[in-house]
Short mmCIF file of C-alpha atoms and ligand atoms in Angstrom, two decimals:
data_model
loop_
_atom_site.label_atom_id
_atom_site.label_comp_id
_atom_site.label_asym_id
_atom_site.label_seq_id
_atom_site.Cartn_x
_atom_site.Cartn_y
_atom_site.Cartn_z
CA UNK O 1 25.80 22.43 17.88
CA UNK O 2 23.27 22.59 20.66
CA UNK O 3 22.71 19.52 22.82
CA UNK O 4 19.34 18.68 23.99
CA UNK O 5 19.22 17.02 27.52
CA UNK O 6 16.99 14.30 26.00
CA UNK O 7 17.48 12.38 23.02
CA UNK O 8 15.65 13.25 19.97
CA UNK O 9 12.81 10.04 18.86
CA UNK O 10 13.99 8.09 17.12
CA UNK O 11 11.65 4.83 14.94
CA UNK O 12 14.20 2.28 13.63
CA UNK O 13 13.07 0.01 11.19
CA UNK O 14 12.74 -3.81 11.83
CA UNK O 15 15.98 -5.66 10.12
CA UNK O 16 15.22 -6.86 6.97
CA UNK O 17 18.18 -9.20 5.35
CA UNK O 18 17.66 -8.27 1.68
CA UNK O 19 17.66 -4.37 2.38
CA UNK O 20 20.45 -4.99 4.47
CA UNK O 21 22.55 -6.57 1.71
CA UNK O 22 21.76 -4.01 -1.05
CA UNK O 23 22.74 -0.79 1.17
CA UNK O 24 26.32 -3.11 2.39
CA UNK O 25 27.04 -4.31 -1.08
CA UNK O 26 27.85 -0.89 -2.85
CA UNK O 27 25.51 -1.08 -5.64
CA UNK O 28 23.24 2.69 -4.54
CA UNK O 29 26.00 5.17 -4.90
CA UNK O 30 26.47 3.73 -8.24
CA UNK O 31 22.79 4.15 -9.32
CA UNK O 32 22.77 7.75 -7.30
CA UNK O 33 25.76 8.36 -10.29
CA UNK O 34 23.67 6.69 -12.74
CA UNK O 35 20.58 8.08 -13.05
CA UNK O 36 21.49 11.58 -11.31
CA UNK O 37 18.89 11.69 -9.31
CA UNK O 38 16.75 10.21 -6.52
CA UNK O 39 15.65 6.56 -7.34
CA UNK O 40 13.36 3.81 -5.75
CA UNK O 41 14.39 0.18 -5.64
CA UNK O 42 12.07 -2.50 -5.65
CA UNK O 43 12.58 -6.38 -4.32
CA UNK O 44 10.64 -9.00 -5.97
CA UNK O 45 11.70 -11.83 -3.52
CA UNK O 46 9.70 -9.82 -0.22
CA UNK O 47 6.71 -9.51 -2.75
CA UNK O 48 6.45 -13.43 -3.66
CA UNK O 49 7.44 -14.01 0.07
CA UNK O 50 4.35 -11.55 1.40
CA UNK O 51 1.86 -13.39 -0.99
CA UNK O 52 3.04 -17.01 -0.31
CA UNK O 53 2.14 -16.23 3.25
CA UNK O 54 -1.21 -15.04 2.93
CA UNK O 55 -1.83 -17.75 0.48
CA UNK O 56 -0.39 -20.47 3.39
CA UNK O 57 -2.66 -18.53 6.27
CA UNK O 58 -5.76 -19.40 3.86
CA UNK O 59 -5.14 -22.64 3.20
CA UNK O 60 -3.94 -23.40 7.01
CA UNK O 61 -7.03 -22.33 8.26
CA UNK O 62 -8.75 -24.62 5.17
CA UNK O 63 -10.63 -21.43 3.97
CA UNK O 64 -11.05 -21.29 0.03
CA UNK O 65 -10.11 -17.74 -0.84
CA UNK O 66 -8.19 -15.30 -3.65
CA UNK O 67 -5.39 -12.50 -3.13
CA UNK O 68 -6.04 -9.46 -5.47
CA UNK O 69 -3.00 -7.07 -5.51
CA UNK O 70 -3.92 -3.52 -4.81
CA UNK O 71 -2.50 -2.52 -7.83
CA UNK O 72 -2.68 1.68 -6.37
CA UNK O 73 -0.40 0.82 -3.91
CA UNK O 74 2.69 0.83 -5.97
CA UNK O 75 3.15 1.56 -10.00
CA UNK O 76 5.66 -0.73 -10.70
CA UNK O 77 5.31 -3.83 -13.45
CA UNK O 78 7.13 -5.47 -11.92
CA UNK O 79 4.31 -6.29 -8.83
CA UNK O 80 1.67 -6.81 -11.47
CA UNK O 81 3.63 -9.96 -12.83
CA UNK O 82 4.95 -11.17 -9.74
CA UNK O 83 1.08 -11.12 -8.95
CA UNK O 84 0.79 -12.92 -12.13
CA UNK O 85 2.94 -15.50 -11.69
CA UNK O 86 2.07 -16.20 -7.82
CA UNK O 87 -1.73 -17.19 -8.62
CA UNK O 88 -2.66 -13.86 -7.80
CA UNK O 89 -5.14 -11.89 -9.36
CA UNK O 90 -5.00 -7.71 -9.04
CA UNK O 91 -7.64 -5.21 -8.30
CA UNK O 92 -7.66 -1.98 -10.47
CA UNK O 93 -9.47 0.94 -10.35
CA UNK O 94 -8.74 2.79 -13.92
CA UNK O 95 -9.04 2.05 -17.72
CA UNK O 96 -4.91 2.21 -17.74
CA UNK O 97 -4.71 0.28 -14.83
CA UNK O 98 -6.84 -2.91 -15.87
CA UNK O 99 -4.71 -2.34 -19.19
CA UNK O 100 -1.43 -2.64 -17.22
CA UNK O 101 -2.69 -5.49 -15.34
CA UNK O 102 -3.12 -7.47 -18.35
CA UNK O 103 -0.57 -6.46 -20.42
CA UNK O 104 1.92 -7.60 -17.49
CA UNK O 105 0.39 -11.24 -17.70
CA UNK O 106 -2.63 -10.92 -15.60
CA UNK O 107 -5.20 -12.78 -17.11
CA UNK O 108 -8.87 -10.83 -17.25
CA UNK O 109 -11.16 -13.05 -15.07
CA UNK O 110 -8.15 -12.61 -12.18
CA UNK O 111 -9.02 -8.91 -12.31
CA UNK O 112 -11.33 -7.10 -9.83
CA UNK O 113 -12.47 -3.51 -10.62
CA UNK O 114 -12.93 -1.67 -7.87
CA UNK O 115 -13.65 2.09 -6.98
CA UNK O 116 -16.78 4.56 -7.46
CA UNK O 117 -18.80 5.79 -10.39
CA UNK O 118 -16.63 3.65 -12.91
CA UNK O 119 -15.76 5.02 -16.39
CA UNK O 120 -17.81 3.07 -19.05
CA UNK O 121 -15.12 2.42 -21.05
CA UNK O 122 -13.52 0.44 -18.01
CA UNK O 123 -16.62 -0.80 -17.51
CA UNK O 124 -16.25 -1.98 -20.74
CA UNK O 125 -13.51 -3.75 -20.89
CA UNK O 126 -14.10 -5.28 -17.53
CA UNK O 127 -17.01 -7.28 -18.89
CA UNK O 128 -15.41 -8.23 -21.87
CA UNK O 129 -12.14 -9.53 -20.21
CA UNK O 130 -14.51 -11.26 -17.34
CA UNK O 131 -13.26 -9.55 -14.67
CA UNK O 132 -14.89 -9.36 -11.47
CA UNK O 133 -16.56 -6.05 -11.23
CA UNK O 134 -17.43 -4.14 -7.44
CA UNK O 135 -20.40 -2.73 -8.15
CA UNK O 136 -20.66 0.61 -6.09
CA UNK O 137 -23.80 2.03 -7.17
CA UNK O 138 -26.90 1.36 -8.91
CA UNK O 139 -26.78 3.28 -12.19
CA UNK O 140 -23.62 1.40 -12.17
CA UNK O 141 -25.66 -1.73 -11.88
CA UNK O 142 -27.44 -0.51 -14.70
CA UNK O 143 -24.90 0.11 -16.88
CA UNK O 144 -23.12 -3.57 -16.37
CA UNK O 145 -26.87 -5.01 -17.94
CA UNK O 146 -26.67 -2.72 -20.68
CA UNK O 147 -23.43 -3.56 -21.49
CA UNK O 148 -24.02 -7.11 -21.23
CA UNK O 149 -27.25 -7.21 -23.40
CA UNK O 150 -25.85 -5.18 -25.60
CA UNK O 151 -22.34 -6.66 -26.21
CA UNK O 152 -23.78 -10.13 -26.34
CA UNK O 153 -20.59 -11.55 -25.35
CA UNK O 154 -20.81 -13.15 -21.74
CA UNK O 155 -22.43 -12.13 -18.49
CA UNK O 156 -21.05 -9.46 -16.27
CA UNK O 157 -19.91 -10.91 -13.27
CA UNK O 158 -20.30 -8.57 -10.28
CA UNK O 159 -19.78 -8.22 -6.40
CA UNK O 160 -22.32 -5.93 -4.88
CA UNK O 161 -20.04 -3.24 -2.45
CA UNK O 162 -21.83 -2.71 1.04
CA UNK O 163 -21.73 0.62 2.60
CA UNK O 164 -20.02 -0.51 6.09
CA UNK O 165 -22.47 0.07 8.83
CA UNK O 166 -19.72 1.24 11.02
CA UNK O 167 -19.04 3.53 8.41
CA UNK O 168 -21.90 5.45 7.60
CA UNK O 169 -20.20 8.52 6.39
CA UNK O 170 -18.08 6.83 3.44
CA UNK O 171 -19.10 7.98 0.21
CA UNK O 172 -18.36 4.06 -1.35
CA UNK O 173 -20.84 1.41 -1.19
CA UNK O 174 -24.53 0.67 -1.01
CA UNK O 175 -26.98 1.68 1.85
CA UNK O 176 -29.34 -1.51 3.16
CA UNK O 177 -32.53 -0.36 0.82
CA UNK O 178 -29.83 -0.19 -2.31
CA UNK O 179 -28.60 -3.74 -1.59
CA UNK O 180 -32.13 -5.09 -1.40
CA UNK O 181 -32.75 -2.92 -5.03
CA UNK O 182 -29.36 -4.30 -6.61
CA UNK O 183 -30.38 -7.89 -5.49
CA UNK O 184 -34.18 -7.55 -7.24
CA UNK O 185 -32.09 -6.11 -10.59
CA UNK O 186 -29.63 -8.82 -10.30
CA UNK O 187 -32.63 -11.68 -10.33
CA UNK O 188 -34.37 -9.72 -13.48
CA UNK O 189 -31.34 -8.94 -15.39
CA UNK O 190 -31.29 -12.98 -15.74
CA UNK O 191 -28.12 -14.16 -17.45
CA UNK O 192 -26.78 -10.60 -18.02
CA UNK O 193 -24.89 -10.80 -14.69
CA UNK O 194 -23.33 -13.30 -12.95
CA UNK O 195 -24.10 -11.60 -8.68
CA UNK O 196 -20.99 -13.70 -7.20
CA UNK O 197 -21.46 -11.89 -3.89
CA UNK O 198 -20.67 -9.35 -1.72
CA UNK O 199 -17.51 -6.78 -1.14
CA UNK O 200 -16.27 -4.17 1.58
CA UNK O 201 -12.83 -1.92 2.29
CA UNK O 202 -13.01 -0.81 5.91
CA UNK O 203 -10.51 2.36 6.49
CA UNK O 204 -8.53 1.57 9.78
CA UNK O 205 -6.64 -1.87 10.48
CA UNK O 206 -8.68 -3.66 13.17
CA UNK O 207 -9.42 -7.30 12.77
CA UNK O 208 -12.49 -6.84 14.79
CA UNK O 209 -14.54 -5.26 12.54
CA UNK O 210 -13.06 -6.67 9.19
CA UNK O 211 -14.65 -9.83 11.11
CA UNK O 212 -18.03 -8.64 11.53
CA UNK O 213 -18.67 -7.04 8.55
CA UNK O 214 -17.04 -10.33 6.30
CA UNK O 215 -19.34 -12.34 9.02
CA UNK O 216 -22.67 -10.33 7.65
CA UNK O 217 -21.52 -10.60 3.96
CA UNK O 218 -21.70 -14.25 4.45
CA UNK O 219 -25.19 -13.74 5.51
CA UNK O 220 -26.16 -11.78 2.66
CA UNK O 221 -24.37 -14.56 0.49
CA UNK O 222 -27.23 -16.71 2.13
CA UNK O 223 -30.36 -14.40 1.98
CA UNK O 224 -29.07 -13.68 -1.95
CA UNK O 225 -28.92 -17.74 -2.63
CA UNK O 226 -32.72 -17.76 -1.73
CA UNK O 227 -33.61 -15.69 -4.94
CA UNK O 228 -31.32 -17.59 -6.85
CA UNK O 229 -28.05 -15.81 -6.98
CA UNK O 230 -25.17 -17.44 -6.85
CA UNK O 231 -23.39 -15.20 -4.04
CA UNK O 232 -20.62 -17.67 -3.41
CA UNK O 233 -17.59 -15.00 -2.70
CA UNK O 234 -16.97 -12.14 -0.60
CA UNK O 235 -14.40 -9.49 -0.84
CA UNK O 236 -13.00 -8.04 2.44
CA UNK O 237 -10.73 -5.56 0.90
CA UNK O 238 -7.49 -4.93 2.14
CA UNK O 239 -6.26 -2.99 5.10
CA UNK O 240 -4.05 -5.43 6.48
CA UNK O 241 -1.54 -4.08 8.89
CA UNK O 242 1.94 -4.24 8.48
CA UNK O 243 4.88 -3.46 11.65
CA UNK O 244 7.75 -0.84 10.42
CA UNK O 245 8.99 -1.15 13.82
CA UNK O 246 8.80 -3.25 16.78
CA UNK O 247 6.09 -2.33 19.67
CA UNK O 248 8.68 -0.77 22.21
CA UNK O 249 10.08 1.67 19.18
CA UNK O 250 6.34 2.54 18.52
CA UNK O 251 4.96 3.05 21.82
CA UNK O 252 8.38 5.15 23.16
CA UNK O 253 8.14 7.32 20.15
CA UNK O 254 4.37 8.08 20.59
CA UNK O 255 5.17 9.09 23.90
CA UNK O 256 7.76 11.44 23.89
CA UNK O 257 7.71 12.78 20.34
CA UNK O 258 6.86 16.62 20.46
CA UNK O 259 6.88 19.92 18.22
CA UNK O 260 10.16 20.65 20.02
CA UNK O 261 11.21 17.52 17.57
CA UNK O 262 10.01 18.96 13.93
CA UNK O 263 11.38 21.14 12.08
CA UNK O 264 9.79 24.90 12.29
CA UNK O 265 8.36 23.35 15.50
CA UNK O 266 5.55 21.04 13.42
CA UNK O 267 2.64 19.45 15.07
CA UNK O 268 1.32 16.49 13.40
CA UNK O 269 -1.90 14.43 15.07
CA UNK O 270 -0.50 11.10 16.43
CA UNK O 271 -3.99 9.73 15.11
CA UNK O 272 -3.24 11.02 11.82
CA UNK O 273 0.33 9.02 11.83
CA UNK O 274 0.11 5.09 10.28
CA UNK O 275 0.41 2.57 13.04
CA UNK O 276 4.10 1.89 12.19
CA UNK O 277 3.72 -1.06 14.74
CA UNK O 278 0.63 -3.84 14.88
CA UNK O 279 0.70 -6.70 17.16
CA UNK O 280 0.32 -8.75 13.75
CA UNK O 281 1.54 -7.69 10.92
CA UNK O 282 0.43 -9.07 7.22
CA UNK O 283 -0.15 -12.87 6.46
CA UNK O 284 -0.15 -13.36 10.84
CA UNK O 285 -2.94 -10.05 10.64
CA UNK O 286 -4.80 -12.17 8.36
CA UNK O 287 -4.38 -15.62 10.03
CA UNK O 288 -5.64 -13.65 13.61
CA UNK O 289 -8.71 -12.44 11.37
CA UNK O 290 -10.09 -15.97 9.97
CA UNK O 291 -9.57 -16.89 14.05
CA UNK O 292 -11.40 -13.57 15.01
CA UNK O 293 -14.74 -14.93 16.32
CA UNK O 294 -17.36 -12.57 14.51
CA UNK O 295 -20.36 -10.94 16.96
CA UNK O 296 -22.93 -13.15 17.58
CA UNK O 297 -21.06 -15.90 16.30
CA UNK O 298 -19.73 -19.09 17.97
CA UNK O 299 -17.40 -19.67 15.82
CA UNK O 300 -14.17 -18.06 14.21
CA UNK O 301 -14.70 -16.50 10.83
CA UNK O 302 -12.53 -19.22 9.29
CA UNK O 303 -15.61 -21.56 10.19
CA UNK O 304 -18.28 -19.08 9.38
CA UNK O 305 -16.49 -19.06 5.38
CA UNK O 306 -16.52 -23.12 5.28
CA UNK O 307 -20.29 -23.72 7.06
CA UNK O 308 -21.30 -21.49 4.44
CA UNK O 309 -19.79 -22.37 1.01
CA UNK O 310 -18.03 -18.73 0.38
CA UNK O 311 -15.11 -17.98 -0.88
CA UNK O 312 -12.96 -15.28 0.91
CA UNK O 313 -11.30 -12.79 -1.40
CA UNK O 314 -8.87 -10.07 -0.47
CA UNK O 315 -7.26 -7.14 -2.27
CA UNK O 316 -3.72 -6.29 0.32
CA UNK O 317 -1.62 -3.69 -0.80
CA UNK O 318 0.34 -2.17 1.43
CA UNK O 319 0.65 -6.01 3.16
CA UNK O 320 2.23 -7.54 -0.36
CA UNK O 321 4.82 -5.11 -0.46
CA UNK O 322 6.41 -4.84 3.03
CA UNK O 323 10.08 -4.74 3.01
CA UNK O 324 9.72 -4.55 -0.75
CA UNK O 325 11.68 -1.76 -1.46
CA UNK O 326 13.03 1.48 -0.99
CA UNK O 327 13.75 4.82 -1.65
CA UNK O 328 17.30 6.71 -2.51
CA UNK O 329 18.14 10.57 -2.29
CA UNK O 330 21.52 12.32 -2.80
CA UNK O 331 21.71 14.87 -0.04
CA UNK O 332 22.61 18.25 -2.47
CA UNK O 333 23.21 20.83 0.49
CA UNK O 334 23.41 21.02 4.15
CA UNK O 335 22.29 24.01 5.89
CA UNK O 336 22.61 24.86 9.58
CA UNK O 337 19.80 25.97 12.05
CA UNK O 338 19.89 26.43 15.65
CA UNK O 339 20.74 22.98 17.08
CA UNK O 340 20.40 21.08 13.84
CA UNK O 341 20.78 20.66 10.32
CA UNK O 342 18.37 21.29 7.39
CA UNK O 343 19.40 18.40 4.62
CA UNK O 344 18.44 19.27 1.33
CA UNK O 345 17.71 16.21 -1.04
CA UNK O 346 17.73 16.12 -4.75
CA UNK O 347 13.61 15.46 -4.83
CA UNK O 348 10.77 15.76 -3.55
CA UNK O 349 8.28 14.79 -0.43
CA UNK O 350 6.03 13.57 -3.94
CA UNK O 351 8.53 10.74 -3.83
CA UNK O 352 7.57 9.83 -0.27
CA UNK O 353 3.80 10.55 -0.07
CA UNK O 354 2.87 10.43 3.47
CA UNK O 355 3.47 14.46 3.88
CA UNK O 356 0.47 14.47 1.60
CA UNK O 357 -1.61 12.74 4.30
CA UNK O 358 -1.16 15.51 7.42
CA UNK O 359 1.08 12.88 7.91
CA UNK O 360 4.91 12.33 7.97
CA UNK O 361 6.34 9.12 6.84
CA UNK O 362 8.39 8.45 10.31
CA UNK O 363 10.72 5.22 9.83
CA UNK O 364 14.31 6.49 10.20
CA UNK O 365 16.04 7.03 7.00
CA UNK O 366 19.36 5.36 7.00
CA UNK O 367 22.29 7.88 5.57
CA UNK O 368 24.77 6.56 4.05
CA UNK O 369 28.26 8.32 4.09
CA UNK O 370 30.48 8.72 1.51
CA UNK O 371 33.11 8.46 3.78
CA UNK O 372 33.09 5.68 6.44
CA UNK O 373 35.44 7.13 8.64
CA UNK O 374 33.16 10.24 8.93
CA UNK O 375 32.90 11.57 12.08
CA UNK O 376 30.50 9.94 15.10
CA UNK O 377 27.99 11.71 17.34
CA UNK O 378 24.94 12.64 17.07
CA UNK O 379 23.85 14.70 14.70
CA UNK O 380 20.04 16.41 14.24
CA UNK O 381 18.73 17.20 10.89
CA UNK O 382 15.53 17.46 8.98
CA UNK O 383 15.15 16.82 5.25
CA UNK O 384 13.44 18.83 2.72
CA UNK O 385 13.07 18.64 -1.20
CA UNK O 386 14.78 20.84 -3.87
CA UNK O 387 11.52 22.79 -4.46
CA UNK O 388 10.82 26.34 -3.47
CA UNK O 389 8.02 25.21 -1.57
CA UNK O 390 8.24 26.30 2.34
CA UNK O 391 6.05 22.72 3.29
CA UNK O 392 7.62 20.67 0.82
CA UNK O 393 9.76 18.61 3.42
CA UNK O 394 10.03 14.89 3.41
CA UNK O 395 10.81 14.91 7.35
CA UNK O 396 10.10 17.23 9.70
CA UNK O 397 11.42 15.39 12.47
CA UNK O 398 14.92 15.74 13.37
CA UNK O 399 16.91 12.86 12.89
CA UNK O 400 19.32 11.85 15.43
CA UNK O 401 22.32 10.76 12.49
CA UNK O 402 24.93 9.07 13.49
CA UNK O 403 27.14 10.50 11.53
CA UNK O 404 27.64 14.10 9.89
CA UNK O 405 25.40 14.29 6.78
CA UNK O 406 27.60 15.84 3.73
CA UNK O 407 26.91 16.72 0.61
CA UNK O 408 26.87 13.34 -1.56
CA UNK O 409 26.04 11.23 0.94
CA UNK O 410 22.81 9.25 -0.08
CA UNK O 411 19.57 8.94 2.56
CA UNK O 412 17.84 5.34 2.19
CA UNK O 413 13.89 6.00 3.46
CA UNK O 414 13.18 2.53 4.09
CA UNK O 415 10.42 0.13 3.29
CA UNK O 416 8.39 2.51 0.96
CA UNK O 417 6.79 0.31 -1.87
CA UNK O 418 3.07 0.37 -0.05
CA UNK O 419 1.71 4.00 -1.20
CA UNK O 420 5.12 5.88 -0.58
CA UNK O 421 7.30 5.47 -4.07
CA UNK O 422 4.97 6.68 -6.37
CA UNK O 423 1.06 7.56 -5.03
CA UNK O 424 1.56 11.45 -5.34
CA UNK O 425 4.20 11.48 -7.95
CA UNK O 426 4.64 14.95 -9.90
CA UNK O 427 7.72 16.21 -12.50
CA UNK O 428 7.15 19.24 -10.23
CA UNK O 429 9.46 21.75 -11.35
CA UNK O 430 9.99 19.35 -14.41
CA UNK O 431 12.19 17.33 -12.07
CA UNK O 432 12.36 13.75 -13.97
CA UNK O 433 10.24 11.16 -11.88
CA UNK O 434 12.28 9.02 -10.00
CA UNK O 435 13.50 5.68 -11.61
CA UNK O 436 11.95 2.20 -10.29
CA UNK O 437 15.38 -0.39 -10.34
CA UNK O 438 14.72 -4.22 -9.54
CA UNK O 439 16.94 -5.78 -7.50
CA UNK O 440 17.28 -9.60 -8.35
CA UNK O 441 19.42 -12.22 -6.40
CA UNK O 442 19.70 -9.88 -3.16
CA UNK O 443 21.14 -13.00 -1.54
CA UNK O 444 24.18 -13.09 -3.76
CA UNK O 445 27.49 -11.07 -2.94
CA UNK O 446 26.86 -8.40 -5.94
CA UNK O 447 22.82 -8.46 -6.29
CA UNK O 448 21.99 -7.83 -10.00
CA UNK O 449 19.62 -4.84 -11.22
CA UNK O 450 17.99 -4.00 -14.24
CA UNK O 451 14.60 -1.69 -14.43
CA UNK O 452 11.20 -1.54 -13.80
CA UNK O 453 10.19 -0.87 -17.27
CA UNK O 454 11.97 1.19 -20.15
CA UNK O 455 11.64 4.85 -21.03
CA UNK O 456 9.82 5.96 -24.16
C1 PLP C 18 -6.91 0.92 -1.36
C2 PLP C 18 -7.77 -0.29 -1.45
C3 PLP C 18 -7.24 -1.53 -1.12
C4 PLP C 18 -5.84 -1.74 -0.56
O1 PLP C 18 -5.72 -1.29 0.76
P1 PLP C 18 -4.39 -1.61 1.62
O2 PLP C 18 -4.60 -0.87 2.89
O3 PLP C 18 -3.22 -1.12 0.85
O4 PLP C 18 -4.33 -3.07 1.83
C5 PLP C 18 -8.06 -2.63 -1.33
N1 PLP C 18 -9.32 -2.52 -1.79
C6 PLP C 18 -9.87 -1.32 -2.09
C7 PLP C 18 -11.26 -1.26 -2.60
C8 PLP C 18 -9.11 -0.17 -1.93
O5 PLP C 18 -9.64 1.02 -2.22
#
């Protein structure tokens, strides 16, 4: 095997115990025989840990506010009832997912619908469950009134979704003459709708601007209260950052990662990667944005919620399910190339959906051999899926291993629940869908699974 003069980049993943403890206690190669086939695992403990946090950084800074699981980020029940059962409400964007929401315990008026041009029938049934509805558009304004007259059964209660000025190009929200239209139809349609206030989702993770924007909500909670609405909440979406890595890892691997490092000599875009590191990460990312001070503001959001009466809500995804779980593939082959290894895994990158993204999802996966007493180096390798697809890799980087990948071994991609498990999942090639196994009482010797849901 060739040896570079440099080391190959590598991105190791911040230690997390509970991970930790399922790949030393034995339990994966026993699933890998199980279920024949790549798997996810999911940990309910980091979820009720992520949303206890945010939940403490509200109340620290005395702000009245509501956490709304991002229900897209991961398909699992089992996040919908943790959700459930923290005092957390979820926000869904589909017919089936408001259904899943409630049939795993959510209760309807804990709901938020987000999302464009919404179905009627989940327009529908958010109005008669009492869910709290984003209103994207006007026709879809319309539509709630109709349904409200009509149905006779309560008010809809809606949030009108600004178009961010700093986003002018986004195809979700509603333009400054729009807002002023929805507020008139809110007044008229009288007790048809219930206009509880205003609601962004910024793309990008800056505080900055999540602080301006949720700063001008709050002012057009105040301009709607002069005609009478009751505007007394405003949703700030979610897009809080989380850290894979620490900074040093980060920074290091931005710098010196190059084609020469992929696979087939790949380029990606750094911009186009996910900021594996942020100097705050999660429930501290949202505790440094109720301190941001907002432009032309004195004070710090936090203050700019409580002078004015509103209620901040928040709909985190990716931030509720840090260190929440991962994913498991059984290596099937092992294939040399000049100066490294080609690892083929028993799935696919639709199982890990960052490739989807002109992106690659870069935390180190952690291999784990069959047989400890495998032989040490260093040893390169890229990973692609059992599909007869030339792009279908899951990495294209080549992974510095630190011990000889074999057939059998399993590869642990770490920290996946946020968007990587499931958000591009396919039977491609009518390859089963990967399993979702809980992982209960990670702090005990031999942690006890059962999962996600049952097969039909
Ligand atoms: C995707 C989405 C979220 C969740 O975003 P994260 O980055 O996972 O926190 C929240 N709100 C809306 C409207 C979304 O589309």
């Amino acid at each position: 095997m060739a040896v570079s003069t440099r080391p190959l980049p590598t991105l190791p993943v911040l230690p997390d115990a509970a991970t930790e403890q399922v790949l030393a206690g034995g339990l994966l190669p026993e699933l890998a025989y199980a279920f024949g086939g790549p798997f996810h695992f999911v940990l309910p403990d980091a979820f009720d840990t992520n949303l206890r946090a945010m939940q403490d950084a509200l109340a620290a800074a005395g702000v009245d506010g509501f956490v709304y699981f991002a229900k897209k980020a991961n398909k699992a029940a089992l996040f919908v009832e943790r959700a459930a059962a923290g005092g957390a409400g979820v926000d869904v964007a589909s017919a089936a997912e408001l259904r899943e929401a409630l049939g795993h315990g959510v209760r309807g008026e804990h709901l938020v619908v987000t999302g464009p041009a919404k179905d009627p029938a989940l327009l529908h049934l958010a109005v008669q469950h009492g869910a709290l509805i984003a209103v994207d558009a006007l026709d879809e304004l319309d539509a709630l009134v109709t349904i409200a007259l009509t149905g006779r059964i309560r008010s809809a209660r809606v949030l009108l979704r600004v178009l961010p000025p700093a986003q002018p190009h986004s195809r979700f929200g509603l333009d400054e003459a729009e807002q002023a239209t929805a507020m008139e139809r809110c007044v008229q349609a009288g007790d048809a709708v219930r206009m509880e206030g205003f609601s962004f989702h910024l793309s990008g993770y800056a505080l900055q601007p999540r602080a301006d924007l949720a700063a001008r909500l709050v002012e057009l909670c105040l301009k709607a209260r002069v005609h009478g609405l009751e505007a007394s909440r405003i949703s700030i979406g979610g897009g809080l950052p989380i850290s894979y890595t620490d900074a040093d890892s980060w920074h290091t691997f931005l710098a010196e990662q190059n084609s020469g490092h992929y696979h087939a000599g790949k380029t990606f875009h750094t911009g186009d990667f996910y900021p594996y590191y942020s100097p705050a990460s999660g429930s501290d990312a949202l505790a440094g944005l109720l301190a941001t001070r907002p432009e032309g503001h004195e004070l710090p959001l936090s203050s700019v919620l409580k002078d004015a009466g509103v209620t901040l809500l928040l709909e985190p995804g990716r931030a509720l399910l840090h260190q929440a779980g991962a994913t498991v593939f059984r290596i099937q082959g092992v294939k040399d190339r000049d100066g490294y290894q080609i690892l083929t895994v028993d799935g696919t990158s639709l199982s890990l959906s960052e490739q989807w993204f002109n992106s690659e999802y870069l935390p180190d996966p952690i291999l784990v051999s069959q047989d400890a007493d495998g032989e040490t180096g260093t040893f390169p390798a890229s990973v692609g899926a059992a599909t007869c697809l030339e792009s279908d890799m899951l990495t294209w980087r080549k992974i510095p291993f630190p011990h000889r990948p074999r057939t059998g071994d399993l590869l642990v991609y770490p920290n996946t629940a946020g968007y990587q498990m499931d958000s591009n999942e396919s039977p491609f090639h009518d390859l089963a869908l990967p399993p979702k196994v809980v992982i209960d009482h990670t702090d005990r010797p031999r942690p006890r699974w059962r999962l996600d849901r049952h097969f039909t």
